[in-house]
Coordinates of C-alpha atoms in Angstrom, one line a residue:
X748 CA 4.7 -6.6 -116.5
X749 CA 7.8 -4.4 -116.2
X750 CA 7.5 -0.7 -116.9
X751 CA 9.2 0.1 -120.5
X752 CA 12.5 1.8 -120.4
X753 CA 12.2 5.7 -120.6
X754 CA 13.3 7.1 -123.8
X755 CA 14.9 10.6 -124.4
X756 CA 14.8 12.5 -127.3
X757 CA 17.7 14.2 -129.0
X758 CA 18.3 17.7 -128.4
X759 CA 16.4 20.1 -130.6
X760 CA 18.1 20.9 -133.8
X761 CA 20.6 24.1 -133.4
X762 CA 21.0 23.4 -129.6
X763 CA 24.1 22.4 -127.7
X764 CA 24.1 20.3 -124.6
X765 CA 25.4 22.4 -121.9
X766 CA 25.2 19.6 -119.3
X767 CA 25.5 16.4 -121.4
X768 CA 24.9 14.0 -118.4
X769 CA 21.7 15.6 -118.0
X770 CA 18.4 13.9 -119.4
X771 CA 16.6 17.2 -120.6
X772 CA 12.6 16.1 -120.3
X773 CA 11.7 15.6 -123.8
X774 CA 8.4 13.4 -123.4
X775 CA 5.1 14.5 -124.2
X776 CA 3.3 17.5 -122.7
X777 CA 0.5 16.1 -120.7
X778 CA -2.9 16.6 -122.9
X779 CA -4.7 18.2 -120.1
X780 CA -1.9 20.7 -119.4
X781 CA -2.7 24.3 -119.4
X782 CA -1.1 26.2 -122.3
X783 CA 0.9 28.3 -120.0
X784 CA 2.7 24.9 -118.8
X785 CA 5.1 23.4 -121.3
X786 CA 6.8 21.0 -118.9
X787 CA 7.5 17.9 -120.5
X788 CA 7.5 14.2 -119.2
X789 CA 10.9 13.3 -117.8
X790 CA 13.0 10.2 -117.7
X791 CA 13.1 10.1 -114.0
X792 CA 12.0 6.5 -113.0
X793 CA 9.3 7.5 -110.7
X794 CA 6.9 4.5 -111.4
X795 CA 9.2 2.7 -109.0
X796 CA 7.8 4.6 -105.9
X797 CA 4.3 4.3 -104.3
X798 CA 2.5 7.2 -102.7
X799 CA 2.2 7.1 -99.1
X800 CA -1.6 6.4 -99.0
X801 CA -0.8 3.1 -100.7
X802 CA 1.9 2.6 -98.2
X803 CA -0.2 3.0 -95.0
X804 CA -3.8 3.4 -94.1
X805 CA -4.2 7.0 -92.6
X806 CA -7.3 6.8 -90.5
X807 CA -10.1 9.4 -91.6
X808 CA -11.0 11.6 -88.6
X809 CA -12.9 14.8 -88.4
X810 CA -9.9 16.9 -88.3
X811 CA -9.6 19.5 -85.5
X812 CA -6.0 20.4 -86.3
X813 CA -6.5 22.8 -89.2
X814 CA -8.3 25.2 -87.0
X815 CA -6.0 25.1 -83.9
X816 CA -3.5 27.5 -82.8
X817 CA -0.1 27.2 -81.1
X818 CA -0.3 29.5 -78.1
X819 CA 2.2 27.9 -75.9
X820 CA 5.5 25.9 -76.3
X821 CA 5.6 22.1 -76.1
X822 CA 8.1 20.3 -74.2
X823 CA 11.3 20.5 -76.3
X824 CA 13.7 17.5 -75.8
X825 CA 16.9 17.9 -77.8
X826 CA 18.3 14.6 -79.1
X827 CA 21.7 16.2 -80.2
X828 CA 23.8 13.8 -77.7
X829 CA 22.0 10.6 -79.0
X830 CA 20.6 10.7 -82.3
X831 CA 22.3 13.8 -83.6
X832 CA 25.7 12.2 -82.3
X833 CA 25.0 8.8 -84.0
X834 CA 24.8 10.7 -87.4
X835 CA 28.4 12.2 -87.1
X836 CA 31.4 11.0 -88.9
X837 CA 33.3 11.7 -85.8
X838 CA 31.0 11.0 -82.9
X839 CA 31.5 13.5 -80.0
X840 CA 33.8 12.4 -77.1
X841 CA 32.8 13.1 -73.6
X842 CA 34.4 16.8 -73.4
X843 CA 32.5 17.8 -76.4
X844 CA 29.3 16.1 -75.1
X845 CA 29.7 17.9 -71.9
X846 CA 30.1 21.1 -73.6
X847 CA 27.1 20.4 -75.6
X848 CA 25.1 19.3 -72.6
X849 CA 26.2 22.6 -70.7
X850 CA 24.9 24.6 -73.5
X851 CA 21.3 22.8 -73.5
X852 CA 21.1 23.3 -69.9
X853 CA 22.0 26.9 -70.1
X854 CA 19.4 27.5 -73.0
X855 CA 16.8 26.1 -70.5
X856 CA 16.1 22.7 -71.8
X857 CA 14.5 20.4 -69.1
X858 CA 14.5 16.9 -70.8
X859 CA 17.6 15.9 -72.6
X860 CA 18.2 12.8 -74.3
X861 CA 22.1 12.2 -73.7
X862 CA 23.1 8.9 -74.9
X863 CA 22.6 5.3 -76.1
X864 CA 24.6 3.8 -73.4
X865 CA 24.6 0.1 -74.6
X866 CA 25.7 1.1 -78.0
X867 CA 29.4 2.4 -77.2
X868 CA 31.7 2.5 -74.3
X869 CA 31.8 6.5 -75.2
X870 CA 28.1 6.6 -74.5
X871 CA 28.2 4.7 -71.5
X872 CA 30.9 6.4 -69.8
X873 CA 29.3 9.9 -70.7
X874 CA 26.2 8.9 -68.7
X875 CA 28.4 7.8 -65.9
X876 CA 30.2 11.1 -66.1
X877 CA 26.8 13.0 -65.7
X878 CA 25.9 10.8 -62.7
X879 CA 29.3 11.2 -60.9
X880 CA 30.0 14.9 -61.6
X881 CA 26.8 16.3 -60.3
X882 CA 26.6 17.8 -63.9
X883 CA 22.5 17.5 -63.9
X884 CA 20.5 20.3 -62.3
X885 CA 17.7 19.5 -60.0
X886 CA 15.0 20.3 -62.6
X887 CA 16.6 18.7 -65.6
X888 CA 15.7 15.1 -66.5
X889 CA 18.0 12.9 -68.4
X890 CA 16.9 10.5 -71.3
X891 CA 18.4 7.2 -72.3
X892 CA 17.9 5.3 -75.0
X893 CA 17.7 1.3 -75.5
X894 CA 16.6 -1.3 -77.9
X895 CA 14.1 -4.0 -76.8
X896 CA 16.9 -6.6 -75.9
X897 CA 17.2 -7.8 -72.0
X898 CA 21.3 -7.5 -72.1
X899 CA 20.9 -4.0 -73.6
X900 CA 18.3 -3.0 -71.2
X901 CA 20.4 -4.1 -68.2
X902 CA 23.5 -2.2 -69.6
X903 CA 21.2 0.9 -69.8
X904 CA 20.1 0.6 -66.2
X905 CA 23.8 0.0 -65.1
X906 CA 24.6 3.4 -66.8
X907 CA 21.9 5.4 -65.0
X908 CA 22.7 4.4 -61.4
X909 CA 22.9 7.4 -59.4
X910 CA 21.2 9.8 -61.7
X911 CA 18.3 11.7 -59.8
X912 CA 15.6 11.8 -62.7
X913 CA 15.6 9.4 -65.7
X914 CA 13.4 8.5 -68.7
X915 CA 14.4 5.1 -70.0
X916 CA 13.5 5.2 -73.7
X917 CA 12.5 1.8 -75.4
X918 CA 12.2 1.5 -79.3
X919 CA 11.6 -1.1 -81.7
X920 CA 10.7 -0.9 -85.5
X921 CA 7.0 -1.6 -86.1
X922 CA 6.5 -0.8 -89.8
X923 CA 5.8 -3.8 -92.2
X924 CA 9.1 -3.3 -94.3
X925 CA 11.1 -3.1 -91.0
X926 CA 9.2 -6.2 -89.5
X927 CA 9.9 -8.3 -92.5
X928 CA 13.5 -7.0 -93.7
X929 CA 15.1 -6.1 -90.5
X930 CA 13.7 -8.1 -87.6
X931 CA 11.9 -11.0 -89.4
X932 CA 9.0 -11.2 -87.1
X933 CA 5.2 -11.1 -87.5
X934 CA 2.9 -8.2 -86.1
X935 CA 2.2 -10.7 -83.1
X936 CA 5.9 -11.3 -82.5
X937 CA 6.6 -7.6 -82.4
X938 CA 4.1 -7.1 -79.7
X939 CA 5.6 -9.9 -77.9
X940 CA 9.1 -8.4 -78.2
X941 CA 8.0 -5.1 -77.0
X942 CA 6.0 -6.5 -74.0
X943 CA 8.8 -8.8 -72.7
X944 CA 11.4 -5.6 -73.0
X945 CA 8.8 -3.3 -71.3
X946 CA 8.0 -5.9 -68.5
X947 CA 11.9 -6.2 -67.9
X948 CA 12.3 -2.5 -67.7
X949 CA 9.5 -2.1 -65.1
X950 CA 11.2 -4.9 -63.0
X951 CA 14.6 -3.4 -63.2
X952 CA 12.9 0.0 -62.1
X953 CA 10.9 -1.6 -59.3
X954 CA 14.4 -2.8 -58.0
X955 CA 15.3 0.8 -57.2
X956 CA 12.6 2.0 -55.2
X957 CA 14.2 5.5 -54.5
X958 CA 14.8 6.3 -58.0
X959 CA 12.9 8.6 -60.3
X960 CA 12.4 6.6 -63.4
X961 CA 10.1 7.0 -66.0
X962 CA 9.3 5.2 -69.2
X963 CA 9.3 6.2 -73.1
X964 CA 8.3 4.1 -76.1
X965 CA 8.9 4.8 -79.8
X966 CA 7.4 2.9 -82.5
X967 CA 10.2 3.5 -85.0
X968 CA 8.8 4.3 -88.2
X969 CA 5.6 5.1 -86.8
X970 CA 4.2 7.0 -89.8
X971 CA 4.7 3.7 -91.9
X972 CA 2.9 1.5 -89.2
X973 CA -0.6 0.3 -89.5
X974 CA -2.5 2.7 -87.0
X975 CA -4.0 -0.2 -85.0
X976 CA -0.9 -2.0 -84.3
X977 CA 0.6 1.2 -82.9
X978 CA -2.5 2.0 -80.8
X979 CA -2.6 -1.6 -79.6
X980 CA 1.2 -1.6 -78.5
X981 CA 1.2 1.9 -76.9
X982 CA -2.1 1.2 -75.0
X983 CA -0.8 -2.0 -73.5
X984 CA 2.4 -0.3 -72.6
X985 CA 0.4 2.3 -70.6
X986 CA -1.3 -0.2 -68.8
X987 CA 1.9 -2.4 -68.2
X988 CA 3.6 0.7 -66.8
X989 CA 0.9 1.7 -64.7
X990 CA 0.9 5.4 -66.1
X991 CA -0.8 8.0 -64.0
X992 CA -1.0 11.7 -64.5
X993 CA 1.6 12.2 -61.7
X994 CA 3.8 9.4 -63.4
X995 CA 3.1 9.8 -67.1
X996 CA 4.3 7.5 -69.8
X997 CA 5.7 9.1 -72.9
X998 CA 4.7 7.6 -76.4
X999 CA 6.9 9.1 -79.0
X1000 CA 5.7 8.6 -82.7
X1001 CA 8.4 9.3 -85.1
X1002 CA 8.4 10.1 -88.7
X1003 CA 11.6 8.2 -88.8
X1004 CA 11.7 8.5 -92.5
X1005 CA 9.4 11.3 -94.0
X1006 CA 7.2 9.8 -96.6
X1007 CA 4.4 12.3 -97.0
X1008 CA 3.2 15.7 -96.8
X1009 CA 2.9 17.3 -93.4
X1010 CA -1.0 17.2 -93.2
X1011 CA -0.8 13.3 -93.5
X1012 CA 1.5 13.2 -90.3
X1013 CA -0.8 15.5 -88.5
X1014 CA -3.8 13.2 -89.4
X1015 CA -1.9 10.2 -88.0
X1016 CA -0.9 12.2 -84.6
X1017 CA -4.5 13.4 -84.1
X1018 CA -5.9 9.8 -84.5
X1019 CA -3.6 8.6 -81.8
X1020 CA -4.4 11.8 -79.6
X1021 CA -7.9 10.8 -79.7
X1022 CA -7.8 6.9 -79.2
X1023 CA -4.7 6.7 -76.6
X1024 CA -5.9 5.1 -73.5
X1025 CA -5.5 6.9 -70.2
X1026 CA -4.7 10.2 -72.2
X1027 CA -4.2 12.3 -69.1
X1028 CA -1.5 10.0 -68.2
X1029 CA 0.4 10.0 -71.6
X1030 CA 2.7 12.6 -73.1
X1031 CA 2.2 12.3 -76.7
X1032 CA 5.5 13.1 -78.3
X1033 CA 6.8 13.5 -82.0
X1034 CA 10.1 12.9 -83.7
X1035 CA 10.0 14.2 -87.3
X1036 CA 13.0 13.7 -89.6
X1037 CA 13.5 16.0 -92.6
X1038 CA 13.7 13.4 -95.7
X1039 CA 11.3 15.7 -97.7
X1040 CA 12.5 19.0 -96.3
X1041 CA 9.3 19.5 -94.3
X1042 CA 10.3 18.4 -90.8
X1043 CA 9.4 21.6 -89.3
X1044 CA 6.0 21.7 -90.9
X1045 CA 5.5 18.1 -89.7
X1046 CA 6.3 19.2 -86.1
X1047 CA 4.2 22.1 -86.1
X1048 CA 1.0 20.6 -87.5
X1049 CA 1.7 17.5 -85.1
X1050 CA 1.3 19.9 -82.1
X1051 CA -1.6 21.4 -83.5
X1052 CA -3.1 17.9 -83.7
X1053 CA -2.4 17.0 -80.0
X1054 CA 1.5 16.5 -79.6
X1055 CA 2.7 17.9 -76.4
X1056 CA 6.4 17.0 -76.7
X1057 CA 8.9 17.4 -79.5
X1058 CA 12.3 15.8 -80.1
X1059 CA 14.9 17.2 -82.5
X1060 CA 18.3 18.7 -82.9
X1061 CA 19.6 22.2 -82.8
X1062 CA 20.0 23.1 -86.4
X1063 CA 18.6 19.9 -87.4
X1064 CA 21.4 17.6 -87.4
X1065 CA 20.8 13.9 -87.5
X1066 CA 20.7 10.8 -89.9
X1067 CA 20.4 11.6 -93.8
X1068 CA 18.7 15.1 -93.9
X1069 CA 18.7 15.4 -90.4
X1070 CA 16.1 15.6 -87.3
X1071 CA 13.7 18.5 -87.0
X1072 CA 15.2 21.7 -86.0
X1073 CA 14.6 22.9 -82.7
X1074 CA 16.0 26.3 -83.2
X1075 CA 13.7 27.1 -86.2
X1076 CA 10.7 25.7 -84.3
X1077 CA 11.1 27.6 -81.0
X1078 CA 12.0 30.8 -82.9
X1079 CA 8.9 30.3 -85.4
X1080 CA 6.7 30.5 -82.0
X1081 CA 8.7 33.6 -80.9
X1082 CA 7.9 35.4 -83.9
X1083 CA 4.1 34.7 -83.3
X1084 CA 4.3 36.2 -79.9
X1085 CA 4.7 33.0 -78.0
X1086 CA 7.3 32.5 -75.5
X1087 CA 9.5 29.5 -76.8
X1088 CA 10.8 29.0 -73.2
X1089 CA 14.3 28.4 -74.5
X1090 CA 17.0 31.2 -74.7
X1091 CA 18.4 32.3 -77.8
X1092 CA 19.5 35.8 -77.0
X1093 CA 23.0 35.0 -78.0
X1094 CA 22.2 32.7 -81.1
X1095 CA 25.8 33.1 -82.5
X1096 CA 27.4 31.4 -79.3
X1097 CA 24.7 28.8 -79.7
X1098 CA 25.7 28.2 -83.1
X1099 CA 29.3 28.5 -82.9
X1100 CA 29.2 26.1 -80.0
X1101 CA 27.3 23.4 -81.8
X1102 CA 29.5 23.7 -85.1
X1103 CA 32.4 23.2 -82.7
X1104 CA 30.8 20.0 -80.7
X1105 CA 29.7 18.3 -84.2
X1106 CA 32.2 19.7 -86.5
X1107 CA 29.7 20.5 -89.1
X1108 CA 28.8 24.0 -90.5
X1109 CA 25.4 25.9 -89.9
X1110 CA 24.5 26.9 -93.5
X1111 CA 24.8 30.7 -93.7
X1112 CA 21.1 30.7 -94.9
X1113 CA 19.8 28.7 -92.0
X1114 CA 16.7 30.2 -90.6
X1115 CA 17.2 32.7 -87.9
X1116 CA 20.9 31.7 -87.1
X1117 CA 22.8 31.7 -90.5
X1118 CA 25.5 34.4 -90.7
X1119 CA 23.3 36.0 -93.5
X1120 CA 19.7 35.7 -92.6
X1121 CA 19.4 39.2 -91.4
X1122 CA 21.5 40.6 -94.3
X1123 CA 19.9 42.3 -97.3
X1124 CA 22.0 43.0 -100.6
X1125 CA 18.8 43.8 -102.9
X1126 CA 18.3 47.4 -103.2
X1127 CA 14.6 47.2 -102.8
X1128 CA 14.9 45.1 -99.6
X1129 CA 17.7 47.5 -98.1
X1130 CA 15.4 50.5 -98.8
X1131 CA 12.3 49.1 -97.1
X1132 CA 14.4 47.8 -94.1
X1133 CA 16.3 51.3 -93.8
X1134 CA 12.7 52.9 -93.6
X1135 CA 11.6 50.4 -91.6
X1136 CA 14.2 50.7 -88.8
X1137 CA 13.7 54.5 -88.9
X1138 CA 10.0 54.1 -88.5
X1139 CA 10.7 51.4 -85.6
X1140 CA 12.6 54.0 -83.8
X1141 CA 10.2 56.8 -84.3
X1142 CA 7.5 54.5 -83.0
X1143 CA 9.4 53.4 -79.9
X1144 CA 10.0 57.1 -79.0
X1145 CA 6.3 57.8 -79.5
X1146 CA 5.4 55.1 -77.1
X1147 CA 7.8 56.2 -74.6
X1148 CA 9.7 52.7 -74.7
X1149 CA 13.0 51.4 -75.5
X1150 CA 13.1 50.2 -79.1
X1151 CA 13.7 46.6 -77.7
X1152 CA 10.2 46.7 -76.2
X1153 CA 8.4 48.3 -79.1
X1154 CA 6.2 46.1 -81.6
X1155 CA 8.3 45.0 -84.4
X1156 CA 7.2 45.6 -87.8
X1157 CA 10.1 46.0 -89.9
X1158 CA 9.8 44.8 -93.6
X1159 CA 11.9 41.8 -94.5
X1160 CA 13.1 40.9 -90.9
X1161 CA 10.6 38.7 -89.4
X1162 CA 12.5 39.0 -86.0
X1163 CA 14.4 41.8 -84.5
X1164 CA 18.1 40.6 -85.0
X1165 CA 18.8 42.4 -81.4
X1166 CA 16.5 39.6 -79.9
X1167 CA 19.0 37.1 -81.0
X1168 CA 22.1 39.0 -79.7
X1169 CA 22.8 40.2 -83.2
X1170 CA 23.7 43.8 -84.1
X1171 CA 22.1 45.8 -87.0
X1172 CA 25.4 46.3 -89.0
X1173 CA 25.4 43.2 -90.9
X1174 CA 21.7 43.8 -91.8
X1175 CA 22.5 46.0 -95.0
X1176 CA 25.5 44.8 -97.1
X1177 CA 26.4 46.2 -100.6
X1178 CA 27.0 44.2 -103.7
X1179 CA 26.0 44.7 -107.4
X1180 CA 22.5 44.1 -106.7
X1181 CA 22.1 46.7 -103.8
X1182 CA 20.4 50.0 -104.3
X1183 CA 20.6 53.7 -103.2
X1184 CA 18.7 53.1 -99.9
X1185 CA 21.1 50.3 -98.5
X1186 CA 24.3 52.5 -99.6
X1187 CA 22.9 55.5 -97.9
X1188 CA 22.1 53.6 -94.7
X1189 CA 25.6 51.9 -94.4
X1190 CA 27.3 55.3 -95.1
X1191 CA 25.1 57.0 -92.2
X1192 CA 25.6 54.0 -89.8
X1193 CA 29.1 53.7 -90.0
X1194 CA 30.4 57.3 -91.2
X1195 CA 27.7 59.7 -90.2
X1196 CA 26.8 60.8 -93.7
X1197 CA 23.1 61.6 -94.2
X1198 CA 23.1 61.7 -98.2
X1199 CA 20.6 64.1 -99.8
X1200 CA 17.8 61.9 -101.3
X1201 CA 18.7 63.3 -105.0
X1202 CA 22.4 62.4 -104.2
X1203 CA 21.7 58.7 -103.5
X1204 CA 20.9 57.6 -107.2
X1205 CA 24.0 59.5 -108.5
X1206 CA 26.4 57.5 -105.9
X1207 CA 24.5 54.3 -106.5
X1208 CA 25.6 54.3 -109.9
X1209 CA 29.2 54.9 -108.9
X1210 CA 29.1 51.9 -106.6
X1211 CA 27.3 49.6 -109.0
X1212 CA 29.8 50.2 -111.5
X1213 CA 32.7 49.5 -109.0
X1214 CA 30.9 46.3 -107.7
X1215 CA 30.1 45.0 -111.3
X1216 CA 33.7 45.5 -112.0
X1217 CA 35.1 43.7 -109.2
X1218 CA 32.4 41.3 -108.5
X1219 CA 32.8 41.7 -104.8
X1220 CA 30.8 42.9 -101.9
X1221 CA 31.7 46.7 -101.0
X1222 CA 32.2 47.1 -97.3
X1223 CA 31.3 50.3 -95.5
X1224 CA 34.9 51.2 -95.6
X1225 CA 34.9 50.5 -99.5
X1226 CA 31.9 52.9 -99.6
X1227 CA 33.4 55.7 -97.8
X1228 CA 36.3 55.6 -100.1
X1229 CA 34.3 55.4 -103.1
X1230 CA 32.3 58.6 -101.9
X1231 CA 35.7 60.4 -100.7
X1232 CA 37.1 60.0 -104.2
X1233 CA 33.9 60.7 -106.1
X1234 CA 32.8 63.8 -104.2
X1235 CA 35.3 65.1 -101.6
X1236 CA 38.5 64.8 -103.4
X1237 CA 37.7 66.8 -106.4
X1238 CA 37.1 69.7 -104.3
X1239 CA 40.6 69.6 -102.7
X1240 CA 43.0 68.2 -105.5
X1241 CA 41.1 68.6 -108.9
X1242 CA 42.2 70.5 -111.9
X1243 CA 40.9 73.9 -110.6
X1244 CA 42.4 74.6 -107.0
X1245 CA 41.5 77.1 -104.4
X1246 CA 44.7 78.7 -103.4
X1247 CA 43.3 81.3 -100.8
X1248 CA 40.0 83.1 -100.2
X1249 CA 38.1 85.2 -97.9
X1250 CA 34.8 86.8 -97.5
X1251 CA 33.3 89.9 -96.5
X1252 CA 29.9 91.3 -95.8
X1253 CA 30.1 95.2 -96.4
X1254 CA 26.3 95.6 -95.8
X1255 CA 24.0 93.2 -94.4
X1256 CA 22.7 90.8 -97.0
X1257 CA 25.6 91.7 -99.4
X1258 CA 28.6 89.5 -99.3
X1259 CA 31.8 89.6 -101.3
X1260 CA 34.3 86.7 -102.1
X1261 CA 37.8 87.3 -103.1
X1262 CA 39.8 84.1 -104.0
X1263 CA 42.8 83.0 -105.8
X1264 CA 42.4 80.1 -108.1
X1265 CA 45.0 78.0 -110.0
X1266 CA 43.8 75.6 -112.9
X1267 CA 47.4 73.8 -113.0
X1268 CA 48.5 75.6 -116.2
X1269 CA 51.3 77.4 -114.4
X1270 CA 51.6 81.0 -113.9
X1271 CA 49.3 81.7 -116.8
X1272 CA 46.5 79.6 -115.3
X1273 CA 46.6 81.3 -111.8
X1274 CA 44.7 84.5 -110.8
X1275 CA 42.5 86.3 -108.4
X1276 CA 39.0 86.8 -108.9
X1277 CA 36.1 88.6 -107.0
X1278 CA 32.5 87.9 -106.8
X1279 CA 29.3 89.2 -104.9
X1280 CA 26.1 87.6 -104.0
X1281 CA 23.2 87.4 -101.3
X1282 CA 25.3 84.9 -99.4
X1283 CA 28.9 83.6 -99.4
X1284 CA 28.3 80.7 -101.5
X1285 CA 26.6 82.9 -104.1
X1286 CA 29.5 85.3 -104.1
X1287 CA 31.9 82.3 -104.6
X1288 CA 29.7 81.1 -107.7
X1289 CA 30.0 84.6 -109.0
X1290 CA 33.8 84.7 -108.7
X1291 CA 34.2 81.3 -110.3
X1292 CA 31.9 82.6 -113.4
X1293 CA 34.4 85.6 -113.5
X1294 CA 37.2 82.9 -113.6
X1295 CA 35.4 81.1 -116.8
X1296 CA 33.8 78.5 -114.8
X1297 CA 29.9 79.4 -114.6
X1298 CA 28.0 77.5 -112.1
X1299 CA 24.3 77.6 -110.8
X1300 CA 23.8 76.0 -107.2
X1301 CA 20.4 74.1 -107.5
X1302 CA 20.6 72.1 -104.2
X1303 CA 22.3 72.5 -100.9
X1304 CA 22.5 70.7 -97.6
X1305 CA 24.8 70.3 -94.8
X1306 CA 25.1 68.6 -91.4
X1307 CA 27.6 67.8 -88.6
X1308 CA 29.1 64.4 -88.8
X1309 CA 29.1 63.9 -84.9
X1310 CA 27.7 65.5 -82.1
X1311 CA 29.6 68.2 -80.1
X1312 CA 31.3 71.7 -80.8
X1313 CA 34.4 70.0 -82.2
X1314 CA 32.6 68.0 -85.0
X1315 CA 33.4 68.2 -88.6
X1316 CA 30.6 69.4 -91.0
X1317 CA 30.0 67.9 -94.3
X1318 CA 28.1 70.1 -97.2
X1319 CA 26.6 68.7 -100.3
X1320 CA 25.8 70.9 -103.6
X1321 CA 24.0 70.0 -106.9
X1322 CA 25.2 72.3 -109.5
X1323 CA 23.9 73.1 -113.0
X1324 CA 27.0 73.3 -115.1
X1325 CA 27.2 73.6 -118.9
X1326 CA 23.6 72.2 -119.1
X1327 CA 24.2 69.1 -117.0
X1328 CA 23.9 68.7 -113.1
X1329 CA 26.9 67.7 -110.9
X1330 CA 27.1 66.6 -107.3
X1331 CA 30.0 67.8 -105.1
X1332 CA 30.6 67.5 -101.3
X1333 CA 33.2 69.0 -98.9
X1334 CA 34.2 68.4 -95.4
X1335 CA 35.9 70.6 -92.8
X1336 CA 35.2 71.9 -89.2
X1337 CA 33.9 75.2 -91.1
X1338 CA 30.7 74.7 -92.6
X1339 CA 31.4 77.7 -94.9
X1340 CA 34.7 76.1 -95.9
X1341 CA 33.0 72.6 -96.4
X1342 CA 30.3 74.4 -98.7
X1343 CA 33.0 76.3 -100.8
X1344 CA 35.0 72.8 -101.3
X1345 CA 31.5 71.1 -102.4
X1346 CA 31.1 73.8 -105.1
X1347 CA 34.6 73.5 -106.3
X1348 CA 34.2 69.5 -106.5
X1349 CA 31.2 69.9 -108.7
X1350 CA 33.0 72.4 -111.0
X1351 CA 35.9 69.9 -111.2
X1352 CA 33.8 67.0 -111.9
X1353 CA 32.2 68.6 -114.7
X1354 CA 35.6 69.7 -116.1
X1355 CA 36.7 66.0 -115.9
X1356 CA 33.8 65.0 -117.8
X1357 CA 34.4 67.7 -120.6
X1358 CA 38.2 66.5 -120.9
X1359 CA 37.1 62.9 -121.4
X1360 CA 34.7 63.7 -124.0

């Protein structure tokens, strides 16, 4: 009996449909739903789909994988040049393929699937290019892919002539839907098809006694195939190909289309791991796709379950949602203290090369390698990262080791960007979501300013107003200009200007300042004033009071902007003026001049506030 057509209630009275093409769920709330979950039944036709456990038998085993740990890297096998390439709108030509191959070799991959030689002339020619150019290092094995058809197997063996080491990768679909819809064969007929193809491969390899040729088999859509059928086919091939520890066969078990949670795939892999014949002569390999967005988790759990080899692509390129991402997998190991045995010390070069070769962009939020993954805009994150980097530097100094060798424990950064060839300059960037810690960090990193803690929230409000108005990110240059206009400029070109001044110390501990001030009102607004105090700055404040600008200096700080005797200094003051507090800053090669300008800046900022009221 067909399922009834889903119905959708009208929008509640008084509401407008902002997205009229969407069917806002309006079905009943499930009777057993907790009060805190008001989600309603939707009109999505979920009744059309069957859960994974209704589509394939998942053998029940006493699971060992949940307690296992990854302590070493599996054999990584990039399939960018074959599986990834066939998913491209513009498949790679030989120059692009060669560039990708050279990248993979430089990164340290030792087994690389390079082509489907019988599929196209381009793929065949690329394998011949590798064979004839001497591009394959002595310790790298080339993998080529072939379906279970004799004429295509012949073409594949013709392509690999002259290569020093090869794996010929045989595949055929084995899952019921593929057997029935694609192949039109029964279980027994599929077994016969594989046996015939494998026998022919063995004959062609035997005809080349000096060649180092090994075999690989993939039961396509393994994860939807009956486990007993996969085990039967794989074990027969292990015997037929006479697998041994020094000449192992690879059984590659792909999640060709993801259909279940990663734990189900792990159960399937563990079952095969426990029941494969001549286990010590078999390399158990996995090839997860990412249809459910869990390809990385599938691969990691499969390795816990006994897999020794993982096929995937850099950054996850591939059919539909892609193959499993080898970059994420390998760097996940790195962040667990396990050597990935692949080099990512210049991940930007890796990313740019892949983007150039496949003509697809890597997402800016891609794990580890995206342009924004090491960047924090959030104020709380920025503050934690800034403190974490400072703590890391102190810890490295205390241990007497370079920062690059010290244990990494910086909040919000699971990996040290420097490990991947990235600088810290892009770690903190400022927009309307940013906070005082990140702003202070960038000013210190790029302009040498060490803002007093109490000044940071004051300037942060200024930055937020600017970024809210513009809607744009504030660069370090923008921040410096905002700081200059807000705190430095008022001390140099504000309403009240310091025309001239000098200070004396008639007796120790007693300072006098004589200054000429100009309030911009012409001759009537210009005058000379004197003041005294226990320091030059106190004396200057006394002179300002005499001029009708009383000011109480509450906080003072100063530092050099760079190292060396010729460095400029910057001074910061917080002053109480007319019942409110104002910050000012001044910059000069003379600390005292910088300090005087800072006080004058605070006075002028207060004056402008009064004038605007």
